[in-house]
Amino acid sequence: MKLGFKEKVSYGLGAIGKDMVYMLSASYVLYYFQDVLGVNAIAMGVILMAARVFDAFNDPIMGIVVAKTKTRWGKFRPWLMIGTVTNAVILFLMFACPPTLSPRGLVAYAAVTYILWGVTYTMMDIPYWSMIPAFTESGKEREGLTTLARSCAGVGSALVTIFTVMIVGKLGGLIAGKDASAKAAEIAGFKWFSLIVAVLFIIFILITCISIKEKATVDMESPSVGQMFKALISNDQAMTIVVAIVLINCSIYITSNLVIYFFKYDFGGKGWQGSYTLFNMFGGAVQILSMMIFYPLLRKFASNIKVFYICMGSAILGYASLFALMFTSMTNVYILFVPGFFIFAANGVLQVLTTVFLANTVDYGDLKNNRRDESVIFSMQTFVVKLASGIAALIASICLSLNNLKDSTGDTADQLHDFSKDVSTQSKMGLRMTMAIIPVIGLFIAIMVFKTKFILTEQKMNEITDELKSRR
């Protein structure tokens, strides 16, 4: 039975909600604790990276827990709802850190809340993506739903990326009062904006849980932890995509982590928030269009593998043009739209592609290992995305520390202060080089890994699908 409009919309709403939460954490937790609350940059980098190491053990285990779950509501929806509610609560607590805590207290608070955020995000993210192979068929239906979900996720990410700084400023000023300092207003703004995002997250996922029902699957014996890790290791195609996702996301996240610092301390100006919002608005629109329009257009004349190489080339071209712009004054925000277009467009399509590729490895694993390990395979996606964000955050924090990029104007800073005048030319160049050079290296390595290891062409997938049907 084909998916209906209601199911597709409901699943897409869930993607919007969960990626709003993810992007708020991924893009602003370093800035919030390091630049707003004054936590040491290196300390924050270590916390973010350590949390990802912890997830290396937590994520596959959560995948096993989901795989073993049997309820009248299915095995995915109970964990999806439990994870959503707990993650929403932790998100609010994370951005409601008491600013009066001592430096050590701030570090401890950041560490505990961020690790708990990662654990609870895993609880809902794994069952969300694991549902795709469970209620879709291989081919156009699965690819179409994946494209829709990734497009909706892009909408959620874009909404937070575009409007966070603006809403935090407005909301903070309204709540803290006109006589409050810029710092106090920013702290209040982040706190209550995170609450808004958390509430929307719960509502959207609730709609998903009510509307989506997984198809009946073949019952199978629950594997042990050892068997599950063996299944992952034996699925060479899943591991190939995992490595590619880490390299691609790490490259892009390095830039996204530093963009707000670039506009605040390099591009500068008293109205840097407006330029930052405008750039993100453009980038968000391009990313959404790339998922909803560019990807379907490319698929009309190219296979998914060819589309992958086109996107990687586009991203590298974008970084090359960004590198060239480093040697100009870059006083006009519109000139940054050129590299931004190539990078954002590539990122949007790649998000769809990597999910399609990963879903296909479930069928490959079924054929090779006689197991459909949806939860375990997709737990790796959750882990590697967070691992990439952790690595990128660590690299970004080292960049911030080496280049002494932090708000040093004090608690009485004027909201219209031009921070770019407080930073040396050498520090600005260090920031630019980190944003442009390191990502290109990561992308080239990803291309090499994919080219030498990935074998799941469309012809190969058709053969796998036919073989699996004959077995049943």
Coordinates of C-alpha atoms in Angstrom, one line a residue:
M1 CA 0.0 0.0 0.0
K2 CA 1.4 3.4 -1.1
L3 CA 2.1 6.1 1.4
G4 CA -0.7 8.8 1.5
F5 CA -0.4 12.5 1.7
K6 CA -1.2 12.6 5.4
E7 CA 1.7 10.2 6.2
K8 CA 4.2 12.1 4.1
V9 CA 3.3 15.5 5.6
S10 CA 3.3 14.0 9.2
Y11 CA 6.7 12.4 8.7
G12 CA 8.1 15.7 7.2
L13 CA 6.8 17.7 10.2
G14 CA 8.8 15.4 12.5
A15 CA 11.9 16.2 10.5
I16 CA 11.3 19.9 10.8
G17 CA 11.0 19.7 14.6
K18 CA 14.0 17.4 15.2
D19 CA 16.4 19.4 13.0
M20 CA 15.3 22.7 14.6
V21 CA 16.5 21.2 17.8
Y22 CA 19.7 19.7 16.3
M23 CA 20.7 22.9 14.5
L24 CA 20.1 25.0 17.6
S25 CA 22.5 22.8 19.5
A26 CA 25.0 22.1 16.7
S27 CA 25.4 25.8 15.6
Y28 CA 25.0 27.7 18.8
V29 CA 26.0 25.7 21.9
L30 CA 29.7 26.6 21.4
Y31 CA 28.9 30.2 20.8
Y32 CA 26.4 30.3 23.8
F33 CA 28.8 28.9 26.3
Q34 CA 32.1 30.3 24.9
D35 CA 31.2 33.7 23.7
V36 CA 28.1 34.6 25.7
L37 CA 28.8 32.9 29.1
G38 CA 32.6 33.1 28.8
V39 CA 33.6 29.4 29.1
N40 CA 37.1 28.7 27.8
A41 CA 37.1 27.7 24.1
I42 CA 39.3 24.7 24.5
A43 CA 37.3 23.5 27.4
M44 CA 34.2 23.6 25.3
G45 CA 35.9 21.9 22.4
V46 CA 37.0 19.0 24.7
I47 CA 33.4 18.7 26.2
L48 CA 31.8 18.5 22.7
M49 CA 34.4 16.0 21.5
A50 CA 34.1 13.9 24.7
A51 CA 30.4 13.8 24.4
R52 CA 30.8 12.3 20.9
V53 CA 33.2 9.6 22.2
F54 CA 30.5 8.7 24.7
D55 CA 28.1 8.4 21.9
A56 CA 30.3 5.9 20.2
F57 CA 29.1 3.5 22.8
N58 CA 25.6 4.8 23.4
D59 CA 24.3 5.1 19.8
P60 CA 24.8 1.4 18.7
I61 CA 23.4 0.2 22.0
M62 CA 20.4 2.4 21.5
G63 CA 20.0 0.9 18.0
I64 CA 20.0 -2.6 19.7
V65 CA 17.4 -1.5 22.2
V66 CA 15.1 -0.2 19.5
A67 CA 15.6 -3.4 17.5
K68 CA 14.6 -5.5 20.5
T69 CA 11.5 -3.4 21.4
K70 CA 8.1 -5.0 20.8
T71 CA 4.9 -3.1 21.7
R72 CA 1.5 -2.7 20.3
W73 CA 2.6 0.7 18.9
G74 CA 5.6 -0.9 17.1
K75 CA 9.2 -0.7 18.0
F76 CA 10.0 2.8 16.7
R77 CA 7.2 5.1 17.9
P78 CA 7.5 4.6 21.7
W79 CA 11.2 5.5 21.7
L80 CA 10.6 8.4 19.2
M81 CA 8.2 10.0 21.7
I82 CA 10.2 9.3 24.8
G83 CA 13.3 10.6 23.3
T84 CA 11.6 13.7 22.0
V85 CA 10.1 14.8 25.3
T86 CA 13.3 14.2 27.3
N87 CA 15.5 15.9 24.6
A88 CA 13.2 18.9 24.6
V89 CA 13.6 19.3 28.4
I90 CA 17.3 18.9 28.2
L91 CA 17.6 21.4 25.4
F92 CA 15.8 24.1 27.4
L93 CA 18.0 23.4 30.5
M94 CA 21.1 23.6 28.4
F95 CA 20.3 27.1 27.2
A96 CA 19.0 28.1 30.6
C97 CA 22.4 27.9 32.3
P98 CA 22.6 30.2 35.4
P99 CA 25.2 32.9 34.4
T100 CA 26.2 33.4 38.1
L101 CA 27.9 30.0 38.2
S102 CA 31.7 29.9 38.8
P103 CA 33.9 29.2 35.8
R104 CA 34.2 25.5 36.9
G105 CA 30.5 25.4 37.5
L106 CA 29.8 26.6 34.0
V107 CA 32.1 24.0 32.5
A108 CA 30.4 21.2 34.6
Y109 CA 26.9 22.5 33.6
A110 CA 27.9 22.6 30.0
A111 CA 29.4 19.1 30.1
V112 CA 26.4 17.4 31.9
T113 CA 23.6 19.0 29.9
Y114 CA 25.4 18.5 26.5
I115 CA 26.1 14.9 27.1
L116 CA 22.5 14.3 28.3
W117 CA 21.3 16.2 25.2
G118 CA 23.3 13.8 23.0
V119 CA 21.9 10.7 24.7
T120 CA 18.3 11.8 24.5
Y121 CA 18.7 13.0 20.9
T122 CA 19.9 9.5 20.0
M123 CA 16.8 8.0 21.6
M124 CA 14.5 9.7 19.1
D125 CA 16.7 10.2 16.0
I126 CA 17.5 6.5 15.6
P127 CA 13.9 5.3 15.5
Y128 CA 12.9 8.3 13.3
W129 CA 15.3 7.4 10.5
S130 CA 15.0 3.6 11.1
M131 CA 11.3 3.9 10.2
I132 CA 12.1 4.6 6.5
P133 CA 13.0 1.0 5.5
A134 CA 10.2 -0.3 7.8
F135 CA 7.3 1.4 6.0
T136 CA 8.6 2.0 2.5
E137 CA 9.7 -0.2 -0.3
S138 CA 13.1 0.1 -2.0
G139 CA 13.1 2.3 -5.0
K140 CA 11.1 5.4 -5.8
E141 CA 8.9 5.4 -2.7
R142 CA 11.8 5.2 -0.3
E143 CA 13.8 7.7 -2.3
G144 CA 10.9 10.1 -2.5
L145 CA 10.1 9.9 1.3
T146 CA 13.8 10.3 2.1
T147 CA 14.0 13.4 -0.2
L148 CA 10.9 14.8 1.5
A149 CA 12.2 14.2 5.0
R150 CA 15.6 15.6 4.2
S151 CA 13.9 18.7 2.6
C152 CA 11.8 19.2 5.7
A153 CA 14.8 18.7 7.9
G154 CA 16.5 21.4 5.8
V155 CA 13.6 23.7 6.5
G156 CA 13.9 23.1 10.2
S157 CA 17.7 23.7 10.1
A158 CA 17.2 26.8 8.0
L159 CA 14.6 28.3 10.2
V160 CA 16.9 28.1 13.3
T161 CA 20.0 29.1 11.3
I162 CA 18.3 32.2 9.8
F163 CA 16.3 33.5 12.7
T164 CA 18.1 32.5 15.9
V165 CA 20.3 35.6 16.2
M166 CA 17.5 38.0 15.3
I167 CA 14.9 36.4 17.6
V168 CA 17.4 36.0 20.5
G169 CA 18.2 39.7 20.2
K170 CA 14.5 40.8 20.0
L171 CA 13.2 38.4 22.6
G172 CA 16.1 39.0 25.0
G173 CA 15.6 42.8 24.8
L174 CA 11.9 42.4 25.4
I175 CA 12.3 40.1 28.4
A176 CA 15.4 41.5 30.0
G177 CA 14.2 45.1 29.6
K178 CA 15.6 48.1 27.8
D179 CA 17.9 49.0 30.7
A180 CA 19.6 45.5 30.7
S181 CA 23.0 45.0 29.2
A182 CA 23.5 43.4 25.8
K183 CA 25.0 40.3 27.5
A184 CA 22.0 39.9 29.9
A185 CA 19.6 40.3 27.0
E186 CA 21.4 37.7 24.9
I187 CA 21.3 35.2 27.8
A188 CA 17.6 35.7 28.3
G189 CA 17.0 35.5 24.6
F190 CA 18.7 32.1 24.2
K191 CA 16.8 30.7 27.2
W192 CA 13.3 31.5 26.0
F193 CA 14.0 30.9 22.3
S194 CA 15.1 27.4 23.2
L195 CA 11.8 26.8 25.1
I196 CA 9.9 27.8 21.9
V197 CA 11.9 25.4 19.8
A198 CA 11.5 22.6 22.4
V199 CA 7.7 23.0 22.5
L200 CA 7.4 23.0 18.7
F201 CA 9.6 19.9 18.6
I202 CA 7.2 17.9 20.9
I203 CA 4.2 19.0 18.9
F204 CA 5.6 18.0 15.5
I205 CA 6.9 14.6 16.6
L206 CA 3.6 13.9 18.3
I207 CA 1.9 14.4 14.9
T208 CA 4.4 12.0 13.4
C209 CA 3.8 9.3 16.0
I210 CA 0.0 9.5 15.6
S211 CA 0.0 9.4 11.8
I212 CA 2.8 6.9 10.9
K213 CA 2.5 3.2 11.3
E214 CA 5.3 0.8 10.3
K215 CA 4.5 -2.1 8.1
A216 CA 4.6 -5.6 9.5
T217 CA 8.1 -7.0 9.2
V218 CA 9.4 -10.5 9.3
D219 CA 10.0 -11.5 13.0
M220 CA 13.6 -12.4 13.8
E221 CA 15.6 -13.4 16.8
S222 CA 17.0 -10.5 18.8
P223 CA 20.8 -10.4 18.3
S224 CA 23.3 -10.0 21.1
V225 CA 25.5 -7.0 21.4
G226 CA 28.4 -8.9 19.9
Q227 CA 26.3 -10.2 17.0
M228 CA 25.1 -6.6 16.3
F229 CA 28.6 -5.1 16.1
K230 CA 29.6 -8.0 13.9
A231 CA 26.7 -7.2 11.6
L232 CA 27.8 -3.6 11.4
I233 CA 31.5 -4.5 10.7
S234 CA 30.5 -7.1 8.1
N235 CA 28.4 -4.5 6.2
D236 CA 31.2 -2.9 4.3
Q237 CA 28.9 -0.6 2.3
A238 CA 27.4 0.8 5.5
M239 CA 30.8 1.4 6.9
T240 CA 31.9 3.2 3.7
I241 CA 28.9 5.6 3.9
V242 CA 29.6 6.1 7.6
V243 CA 33.2 7.2 6.8
A244 CA 32.0 9.5 4.0
I245 CA 29.4 11.1 6.2
V246 CA 31.9 11.8 8.9
L247 CA 34.3 13.5 6.5
I248 CA 31.7 15.5 4.6
N249 CA 29.8 16.7 7.7
C250 CA 33.0 17.5 9.6
S251 CA 34.2 19.6 6.7
I252 CA 31.0 21.6 6.4
Y253 CA 30.4 21.9 10.2
I254 CA 33.8 23.5 10.7
T255 CA 32.7 26.3 8.5
S256 CA 29.1 26.5 10.0
N257 CA 30.6 26.6 13.5
L258 CA 32.8 29.6 12.6
V259 CA 30.3 31.6 10.4
I260 CA 28.8 33.5 13.3
Y261 CA 32.4 34.4 14.5
F262 CA 33.3 35.5 11.0
F263 CA 30.4 37.9 10.8
K264 CA 30.9 39.2 14.3
Y265 CA 34.7 39.6 14.5
D266 CA 35.8 39.7 10.8
F267 CA 33.1 40.9 8.5
G268 CA 32.1 43.2 11.4
G269 CA 30.2 46.4 11.4
K270 CA 27.6 47.6 14.0
G271 CA 24.9 45.7 12.0
W272 CA 26.8 42.4 11.7
Q273 CA 23.7 40.6 13.0
G274 CA 21.7 41.8 9.9
S275 CA 24.4 40.6 7.5
Y276 CA 24.6 37.2 9.3
T277 CA 20.9 36.8 9.1
L278 CA 20.8 37.8 5.4
F279 CA 23.6 35.3 4.5
N280 CA 21.9 32.5 6.4
M281 CA 18.5 33.3 4.8
F282 CA 20.1 33.0 1.4
G283 CA 22.0 29.8 2.4
G284 CA 18.9 28.2 3.9
A285 CA 16.8 29.0 0.8
V286 CA 19.5 27.5 -1.5
Q287 CA 19.8 24.4 0.7
I288 CA 16.0 23.8 0.7
L289 CA 15.8 24.3 -3.0
S290 CA 18.6 21.9 -3.6
M291 CA 16.7 19.2 -1.7
M292 CA 13.3 19.9 -3.3
I293 CA 14.3 21.0 -6.8
F294 CA 18.0 20.5 -7.7
Y295 CA 18.1 16.9 -6.5
P296 CA 15.0 15.8 -8.5
L297 CA 16.3 17.6 -11.6
L298 CA 19.8 16.1 -11.3
R299 CA 18.2 12.6 -10.9
K300 CA 16.4 13.0 -14.3
F301 CA 19.7 12.6 -16.2
A302 CA 22.2 11.2 -13.6
S303 CA 22.4 8.3 -11.2
N304 CA 22.7 8.9 -7.5
I305 CA 26.4 8.2 -7.6
K306 CA 27.0 10.7 -10.4
V307 CA 24.9 13.3 -8.5
F308 CA 27.2 12.6 -5.5
Y309 CA 30.3 13.5 -7.5
I310 CA 28.6 16.6 -8.9
C311 CA 27.8 17.8 -5.4
M312 CA 31.3 17.2 -4.1
G313 CA 32.7 19.2 -7.0
S314 CA 30.3 22.0 -6.3
A315 CA 31.3 22.1 -2.6
I316 CA 35.0 22.2 -3.5
L317 CA 34.4 24.9 -6.0
G318 CA 32.5 26.9 -3.4
Y319 CA 35.4 26.6 -0.9
A320 CA 37.9 27.6 -3.7
S321 CA 36.0 30.7 -4.4
L322 CA 35.8 31.5 -0.7
F323 CA 39.6 31.1 -0.5
A324 CA 40.0 33.6 -3.4
L325 CA 37.7 36.1 -1.6
M326 CA 39.9 35.9 1.5
F327 CA 42.4 38.3 -0.2
T328 CA 39.7 40.9 -0.8
S329 CA 38.2 43.3 1.7
M330 CA 34.8 41.4 1.7
T331 CA 32.9 44.4 2.8
N332 CA 29.8 43.5 0.8
V333 CA 27.8 40.5 2.1
Y334 CA 26.4 39.8 -1.3
I335 CA 29.8 38.7 -2.7
L336 CA 29.7 35.9 -0.1
F337 CA 26.6 34.5 -1.8
V338 CA 28.8 33.1 -4.6
P339 CA 30.7 30.5 -2.5
G340 CA 27.7 30.2 -0.3
F341 CA 25.5 29.0 -3.2
F342 CA 27.9 26.2 -4.3
I343 CA 28.4 25.0 -0.7
F344 CA 24.8 25.2 0.5
A345 CA 23.5 23.6 -2.7
A346 CA 25.9 20.7 -2.4
N347 CA 25.2 20.2 1.3
G348 CA 21.4 20.0 0.7
V349 CA 21.7 17.3 -2.0
L350 CA 24.3 15.4 -0.1
Q351 CA 22.0 15.1 3.0
V352 CA 19.5 13.4 0.8
L353 CA 22.0 11.2 -0.9
T354 CA 23.7 9.9 2.2
T355 CA 20.4 8.9 3.7
V356 CA 19.4 7.1 0.5
F357 CA 22.7 5.3 0.4
L358 CA 22.5 4.3 4.0
A359 CA 18.9 3.0 3.6
N360 CA 20.1 0.9 0.6
T361 CA 22.8 -0.6 2.8
V362 CA 20.0 -2.1 4.9
D363 CA 18.9 -4.2 1.9
Y364 CA 22.6 -5.0 1.1
G365 CA 23.1 -6.2 4.7
D366 CA 19.9 -8.2 4.5
L367 CA 21.2 -10.0 1.4
K368 CA 24.7 -10.5 2.8
N369 CA 24.0 -11.2 6.5
N370 CA 20.4 -12.4 6.4
R371 CA 19.4 -9.6 8.8
R372 CA 17.5 -6.3 8.4
D373 CA 19.4 -4.2 10.9
E374 CA 17.6 -0.9 10.3
S375 CA 18.0 0.5 13.8
V376 CA 21.7 -0.4 14.0
I377 CA 22.6 0.9 10.6
F378 CA 20.8 4.2 11.2
S379 CA 22.2 4.5 14.7
M380 CA 25.5 4.8 12.9
Q381 CA 24.1 7.8 11.0
T382 CA 23.2 9.5 14.2
F383 CA 26.6 8.7 15.8
V384 CA 28.6 9.9 12.8
V385 CA 26.7 13.1 12.4
K386 CA 27.3 13.9 16.1
L387 CA 30.9 12.7 15.8
A388 CA 31.5 15.0 12.9
S389 CA 30.0 18.0 14.8
G390 CA 32.2 17.1 17.8
I391 CA 35.4 17.0 15.7
A392 CA 34.4 20.2 13.9
A393 CA 33.6 21.9 17.2
L394 CA 37.0 20.9 18.6
I395 CA 38.8 22.3 15.5
A396 CA 36.7 25.4 15.7
S397 CA 37.4 25.9 19.4
I398 CA 41.2 25.6 18.8
C399 CA 40.9 28.2 16.0
L400 CA 39.0 30.5 18.4
S401 CA 41.6 30.0 21.1
L402 CA 44.7 30.5 18.9
N403 CA 43.2 33.6 17.3
N404 CA 41.8 35.0 20.6
L405 CA 38.3 35.4 19.2
K406 CA 35.9 36.1 22.1
D407 CA 33.7 38.9 23.4
S408 CA 36.0 40.9 25.6
T409 CA 33.9 44.1 25.8
G410 CA 32.4 43.2 29.2
D411 CA 28.8 42.9 30.5
T412 CA 28.0 46.5 29.6
A413 CA 28.7 46.1 25.9
D414 CA 26.6 48.2 23.5
Q415 CA 24.5 45.9 21.2
L416 CA 25.8 48.1 18.2
H417 CA 29.5 47.6 19.1
D418 CA 31.7 46.9 16.1
F419 CA 33.6 43.8 17.3
S420 CA 35.8 43.6 14.2
K421 CA 37.8 46.6 15.4
D422 CA 38.9 44.5 18.5
V423 CA 40.5 41.7 16.4
S424 CA 43.9 41.8 14.6
T425 CA 44.4 41.2 10.9
Q426 CA 46.4 38.0 11.7
S427 CA 43.5 36.6 13.8
K428 CA 41.1 37.3 11.0
M429 CA 43.3 35.5 8.5
G430 CA 43.6 32.5 10.8
L431 CA 39.8 32.3 11.0
R432 CA 39.4 32.5 7.2
M433 CA 42.1 29.9 6.6
T434 CA 40.4 27.4 9.0
M435 CA 37.0 28.0 7.4
A436 CA 38.2 27.3 3.8
I437 CA 41.3 25.1 3.7
I438 CA 40.6 22.3 6.2
P439 CA 37.2 21.5 4.7
V440 CA 38.6 21.0 1.2
I441 CA 41.0 18.4 2.6
G442 CA 38.2 16.5 4.2
L443 CA 36.1 16.6 1.1
F444 CA 38.9 15.2 -1.1
I445 CA 39.5 12.3 1.3
A446 CA 35.7 11.6 1.3
I447 CA 35.7 11.4 -2.5
M448 CA 38.6 8.9 -2.5
V449 CA 37.0 6.7 0.1
F450 CA 33.7 6.6 -1.8
K451 CA 35.2 6.0 -5.2
T452 CA 37.3 3.1 -4.0
K453 CA 34.8 1.3 -1.7
F454 CA 31.2 2.0 -2.7
I455 CA 29.5 -0.5 -5.0
L456 CA 25.8 0.0 -4.6
T457 CA 24.9 1.3 -8.1
E458 CA 21.3 1.4 -9.2
Q459 CA 21.8 -1.8 -11.2
K460 CA 23.2 -3.5 -8.1
M461 CA 20.3 -2.4 -6.0
N462 CA 17.8 -3.7 -8.5
E463 CA 19.6 -7.1 -8.4
I464 CA 19.5 -7.0 -4.5
T465 CA 15.8 -6.2 -4.5
D466 CA 14.9 -9.0 -6.9
E467 CA 17.0 -11.5 -4.9
L468 CA 15.3 -10.5 -1.6
K469 CA 11.9 -10.8 -3.1
S470 CA 12.7 -14.3 -4.4
R471 CA 13.8 -15.3 -0.9
R472 CA 10.5 -14.2 0.6

